[in-house]
Amino acid sequence: MMETPIITYQNALAKEKRSQAFVNSTIQRAQDLYGKGVPIIFTTRHLAMHLGIEDRKLFWMSKASDEFCNFFTIKKKSGGKRRVIAPIDELRDAQEWIKRKILDVQKPSNCATGFVKEKSILDNAKPHENKKYILKCDISDFFESITFKQVYYVFLKIGYTKQVAYTLASLCTIKISSRTFIEMNIADQTCFDPLFDKTESFLIQGAPTSPGIANLVCDKLDSRLNKYCKEHHANYTQYADDMTFSADNKEDLPKVAFIKKVLSDYGFVLNEEKTQYLFTQGRQYVTGLLVDGRVRVPGKYKHEIYRNLYFCKKYGPRAHFAHIAPNKKFNREWLYGKILFVNAIEPEEAKKMMELAQQIDWLR
């Protein structure tokens, strides 16, 4: 029989001179963590061992996480610039471990559909299928609005000690130091200034841990909004910063003022510019999918696939893509990726596309 981590720990304790109270409390904590399917971690040194790094490295990453990140901006299609905070390899590796071993085994609210295992944009759109009225809302600076304290309580609730929860939260959040800010160019400083002014560390938007943490932080918020919707015969889903409400009677939808109040109670701000009502008289999109009638991929998206398939067969893939995207690589994979996306929503339509793709000589 394979030895469990609990038995291993009990055997190790037997060799130590510890009080019975210490033995009982630590074994109980170990059993709780093991039962939740997460690693048994008691101290930061123990965490460093799990992460495969030295104690000093873990201490420095948790105390100065901004020194393990790159800061830059990219242009938005809609205009303006988007802030990007990208953890470098050492910090990202630690975050990937936290995501895989701790966050991925947690169960967020049923309303959360973004970055949840075995869920997709289809699960986010399906509850709003063929509804007469849809209300779409957006949370401003979603990840960056989540504070260190909120992240700390996520890990504390899972069952970790205060010390371990503090370190885990420190690895997943960031506080921009004066040194880091000064090293930015003037244009980037203007963009990052609102974050530099924050007095408390906040969730790193580009970290692999952020989506899972955000879903857990929003558990009570989702429950409150979902309770209202159930009482008023409406539906609610949340996909990261996108919130969608739907009903057959407009009066059953929550008022925007109520949504703002609930968000405010949990430290969030509604992006009123993106608040939008959709009616059956027009096109109804939820996370990029049409929901007026059955859920489906927009016709424009499918038309682009058929158009590329047609010209690939007529002129050959090399000539076609050299004409429309001369500097683009992996064109075949790009097109197959689009077909696979359609397959997740409309398998029968994707089958037709795949049959056409198989008729193409991709070496031509």
XYZ file of C-alpha atoms in Angstrom:
364
model
C 0.000 0.000 0.000
C 1.305 3.442 -0.968
C 2.209 5.663 1.961
C 0.044 8.809 2.083
C 1.469 12.249 2.968
C -0.388 12.059 6.280
C 1.351 8.806 7.258
C 4.699 10.219 6.139
C 4.157 13.261 8.329
C 3.030 11.155 11.300
C 6.149 9.010 11.007
C 8.332 12.135 10.882
C 6.600 13.583 13.952
C 7.206 10.385 15.877
C 10.944 11.082 15.692
C 10.539 14.621 17.040
C 10.015 15.716 20.611
C 6.784 17.645 20.218
C 3.861 18.217 22.565
C 0.735 16.176 22.007
C -1.202 19.405 21.387
C 1.219 20.337 18.588
C 0.990 16.847 17.097
C -2.812 16.844 17.171
C -3.207 20.334 15.680
C -0.706 19.833 12.858
C -2.047 16.411 11.924
C -5.563 17.871 11.855
C -4.397 20.677 9.534
C -2.561 18.172 7.344
C -5.685 16.015 7.096
C -7.804 19.058 6.189
C -5.417 20.113 3.413
C -5.034 16.561 2.132
C -8.805 16.158 2.082
C -9.111 19.281 -0.057
C -6.605 17.901 -2.546
C -3.995 20.626 -2.000
C -0.343 20.305 -0.927
C 0.369 20.051 2.791
C 2.427 23.148 3.631
C 3.126 24.386 7.154
C 5.886 26.983 6.748
C 7.494 29.199 4.123
C 10.551 26.917 4.170
C 8.248 24.015 3.414
C 6.709 26.066 0.568
C 10.176 26.819 -0.829
C 10.882 23.081 -0.915
C 7.683 22.479 -2.864
C 8.568 25.255 -5.323
C 12.130 23.975 -5.696
C 13.759 27.291 -4.795
C 15.972 28.551 -1.962
C 14.423 30.174 1.104
C 16.171 33.467 0.298
C 14.806 33.488 -3.240
C 11.256 32.880 -2.008
C 11.630 35.646 0.578
C 12.827 38.125 -2.031
C 10.120 37.226 -4.565
C 7.416 37.651 -1.943
C 8.814 40.952 -0.641
C 9.626 42.576 -3.987
C 7.493 40.839 -6.616
C 7.631 43.907 -8.891
C 11.343 43.240 -9.446
C 10.373 39.921 -10.993
C 7.986 41.468 -13.531
C 8.234 43.356 -16.803
C 6.062 46.455 -17.250
C 5.020 47.754 -20.665
C 2.022 49.013 -22.629
C 0.353 47.929 -25.870
C -2.049 49.784 -28.112
C -5.747 48.971 -27.827
C -7.766 48.427 -31.003
C -10.315 50.870 -29.610
C -7.615 53.469 -28.981
C -5.431 54.294 -26.015
C -3.031 51.926 -24.286
C -3.370 48.789 -22.214
C -1.126 48.159 -19.204
C 0.722 44.840 -19.174
C 2.487 43.318 -16.168
C 4.316 40.131 -17.170
C 6.018 37.992 -14.485
C 9.459 36.750 -15.511
C 10.306 33.042 -15.478
C 11.204 32.590 -11.786
C 8.027 34.193 -10.471
C 5.849 32.749 -13.253
C 7.102 29.229 -12.463
C 6.106 29.669 -8.814
C 2.706 31.014 -9.865
C 2.178 28.129 -12.285
C 2.789 25.719 -9.405
C 0.302 27.561 -7.184
C -2.257 27.547 -9.995
C -1.833 23.868 -10.816
C -1.521 22.464 -7.310
C -3.801 24.772 -5.300
C -6.126 26.935 -7.394
C -7.112 24.450 -10.107
C -8.617 22.076 -7.532
C -10.866 24.759 -6.022
C -14.520 25.033 -6.979
C -15.666 28.579 -7.772
C -19.312 29.629 -7.860
C -21.548 28.022 -10.480
C -21.963 31.470 -12.043
C -18.248 31.698 -12.868
C -17.552 30.424 -16.375
C -14.230 32.061 -17.258
C -10.968 30.140 -16.711
C -12.847 27.282 -15.068
C -11.954 23.696 -15.920
C -14.444 22.089 -18.339
C -16.242 25.426 -18.850
C -16.041 27.823 -21.786
C -17.707 30.834 -23.393
C -20.469 28.419 -24.435
C -21.346 27.864 -20.760
C -21.363 31.621 -20.300
C -23.701 32.185 -23.262
C -26.062 29.203 -22.925
C -28.149 30.495 -19.947
C -28.997 33.619 -21.985
C -30.094 31.742 -25.084
C -33.310 33.064 -26.654
C -34.008 35.564 -23.863
C -35.904 38.747 -24.705
C -33.754 41.088 -22.612
C -30.025 40.961 -21.859
C -28.012 43.316 -19.673
C -24.224 43.259 -20.105
C -21.958 44.878 -17.516
C -18.198 45.244 -17.179
C -16.026 45.691 -14.096
C -13.379 48.415 -14.375
C -9.772 47.262 -13.862
C -11.054 43.910 -12.628
C -7.866 42.085 -11.610
C -6.112 45.216 -10.408
C -9.063 46.007 -8.098
C -8.489 42.805 -6.117
C -6.349 43.548 -3.067
C -3.690 41.626 -1.192
C -6.071 41.242 1.749
C -8.696 39.547 -0.435
C -6.098 37.176 -1.904
C -4.700 36.422 1.552
C -8.151 35.364 2.759
C -8.547 33.049 -0.268
C -5.514 31.015 0.839
C -6.457 31.285 4.504
C -9.918 29.886 3.712
C -8.362 26.967 1.847
C -6.715 26.026 5.143
C -3.156 27.360 5.122
C -1.500 28.984 8.123
C -1.336 32.779 8.274
C 2.363 32.677 7.405
C 1.902 30.461 4.347
C -1.233 32.294 3.197
C 0.647 35.598 3.479
C 3.531 34.316 1.346
C 1.254 32.756 -1.274
C -0.710 36.006 -1.540
C 2.534 37.970 -1.840
C 3.626 35.838 -4.798
C 0.332 36.527 -6.587
C 0.070 40.276 -5.955
C 2.269 43.270 -6.627
C 3.065 46.728 -5.279
C 4.899 48.996 -7.710
C 7.924 50.447 -5.913
C 9.312 53.920 -6.537
C 12.405 52.336 -8.077
C 10.374 50.347 -10.595
C 8.196 53.351 -11.430
C 11.162 55.685 -11.982
C 12.742 53.204 -14.400
C 9.685 53.382 -16.688
C 9.608 55.796 -19.613
C 7.364 58.853 -19.292
C 4.560 57.419 -21.451
C 4.415 54.207 -19.412
C 4.546 56.150 -16.147
C 1.396 58.001 -17.218
C -0.331 54.683 -17.878
C 0.843 52.982 -14.671
C 0.380 55.998 -12.406
C -3.058 54.848 -11.072
C -1.464 51.553 -9.984
C 1.603 53.242 -8.500
C -0.740 55.306 -6.297
C -2.318 52.179 -4.768
C -1.414 51.801 -1.105
C -1.989 48.030 -1.067
C -0.644 45.278 -3.290
C -3.044 44.147 -6.000
C -3.549 41.123 -8.230
C -1.087 40.802 -11.110
C -3.180 40.882 -14.288
C -0.692 38.858 -16.354
C -0.123 36.141 -13.755
C -1.430 32.590 -14.356
C -2.830 32.602 -10.810
C -5.003 35.695 -11.252
C -8.087 34.234 -13.005
C -8.491 31.429 -10.465
C -8.005 33.779 -7.518
C -10.435 36.312 -8.991
C -13.130 33.641 -9.332
C -12.720 32.674 -5.676
C -12.674 36.310 -4.504
C -15.953 36.895 -6.379
C -17.701 33.904 -4.804
C -19.845 35.977 -2.410
C -20.483 38.672 -5.016
C -21.693 36.017 -7.477
C -23.876 34.393 -4.831
C -25.534 37.698 -3.992
C -26.258 38.607 -7.622
C -27.394 35.078 -8.435
C -29.756 35.032 -5.455
C -31.395 38.223 -6.700
C -31.738 36.794 -10.200
C -33.272 33.537 -8.993
C -35.836 35.471 -6.967
C -36.725 37.544 -10.048
C -36.729 34.778 -12.708
C -33.545 36.074 -14.331
C -30.212 34.453 -15.221
C -26.691 35.544 -14.311
C -23.212 34.474 -15.439
C -19.766 35.922 -14.875
C -16.779 35.596 -17.204
C -13.868 37.441 -15.570
C -14.820 41.137 -15.750
C -17.913 40.489 -17.908
C -21.244 40.091 -16.129
C -24.348 39.073 -18.072
C -27.978 39.135 -16.919
C -30.999 37.995 -18.938
C -34.764 37.645 -18.550
C -37.961 37.511 -20.559
C -39.263 40.616 -18.761
C -37.100 43.704 -18.523
C -38.480 44.436 -15.044
C -36.882 41.183 -13.815
C -33.376 42.369 -14.641
C -31.465 43.935 -11.738
C -31.252 47.700 -11.783
C -27.849 49.148 -12.695
C -27.823 51.072 -9.411
C -28.212 47.789 -7.518
C -25.354 46.185 -9.459
C -23.143 49.194 -8.740
C -23.948 48.930 -5.029
C -23.140 45.218 -4.874
C -19.868 45.717 -6.759
C -18.933 48.583 -4.462
C -19.506 46.389 -1.408
C -16.748 44.081 -2.686
C -14.328 46.776 -3.809
C -15.230 46.890 -7.506
C -16.378 49.688 -9.811
C -18.858 49.312 -12.658
C -17.604 50.468 -16.055
C -20.736 52.383 -17.001
C -19.496 53.095 -20.527
C -19.702 49.373 -21.291
C -23.105 48.806 -19.695
C -25.410 47.678 -22.471
C -28.982 46.440 -22.950
C -29.650 44.009 -25.802
C -33.139 43.307 -27.117
C -34.579 40.701 -29.464
C -35.054 43.394 -32.110
C -31.273 43.451 -32.652
C -28.312 41.105 -32.456
C -27.623 39.701 -28.998
C -23.990 38.788 -28.291
C -22.648 37.195 -25.111
C -18.851 36.742 -24.949
C -18.692 36.844 -28.733
C -21.480 34.330 -29.398
C -24.936 35.031 -30.797
C -27.694 34.019 -28.390
C -30.812 35.308 -30.194
C -32.377 31.939 -30.909
C -29.889 29.127 -30.375
C -26.288 29.827 -29.343
C -24.086 30.034 -32.419
C -20.899 31.474 -33.860
C -21.408 34.809 -35.689
C -21.863 34.454 -39.438
C -18.933 36.792 -40.156
C -16.547 34.469 -38.307
C -17.765 31.410 -40.213
C -17.727 33.260 -43.537
C -14.053 34.111 -43.012
C -13.235 30.425 -42.546
C -15.134 29.360 -45.671
C -13.524 32.182 -47.646
C -10.018 31.074 -46.651
C -10.822 27.437 -47.409
C -12.144 28.374 -50.844
C -9.075 30.390 -51.862
C -6.674 27.827 -50.382
C -8.215 25.177 -52.618
C -8.376 27.442 -55.683
C -4.911 29.080 -55.573
C -3.043 26.880 -53.076
C -2.389 27.706 -49.394
C 1.050 29.219 -50.000
C -0.121 31.668 -52.657
C -3.283 32.563 -50.749
C -1.647 33.301 -47.406
C 1.313 35.043 -49.069
C -1.261 37.411 -50.528
C -3.363 38.113 -47.425
C -0.747 37.695 -44.641
C 2.799 37.659 -46.074
C 4.499 37.853 -42.681
C 2.256 35.404 -40.859
C 3.442 31.897 -39.968
C 1.567 28.712 -39.130
C -1.359 29.672 -41.360
C -2.719 26.139 -41.547
C -2.729 25.860 -37.751
C -4.414 29.273 -37.512
C -7.222 28.162 -39.827
C -7.661 24.786 -38.114
C -7.788 26.601 -34.765
C -10.714 28.658 -36.009
C -12.489 25.502 -37.178
C -11.934 23.862 -33.772
C -13.478 26.913 -32.120
C -16.573 26.493 -34.296
C -16.574 22.785 -33.420
C -16.945 23.641 -29.725
C -20.115 25.602 -30.478
C -21.516 24.158 -33.733
C -20.075 20.680 -34.362
C -22.140 20.028 -37.509
C -20.952 23.255 -39.120
C -17.362 22.472 -38.173
C -17.698 19.021 -39.760
C -18.470 20.668 -43.120
C -15.468 22.952 -42.735
C -13.174 20.063 -41.848
C -14.295 18.110 -44.911
C -13.342 21.083 -47.100
C -10.008 21.468 -45.299
C -9.154 17.825 -45.971
C -9.584 18.411 -49.711
C -6.776 20.989 -49.720
C -3.212 20.147 -50.704
C -1.444 21.975 -47.884
C 1.980 21.511 -49.494
C 0.914 23.349 -52.626
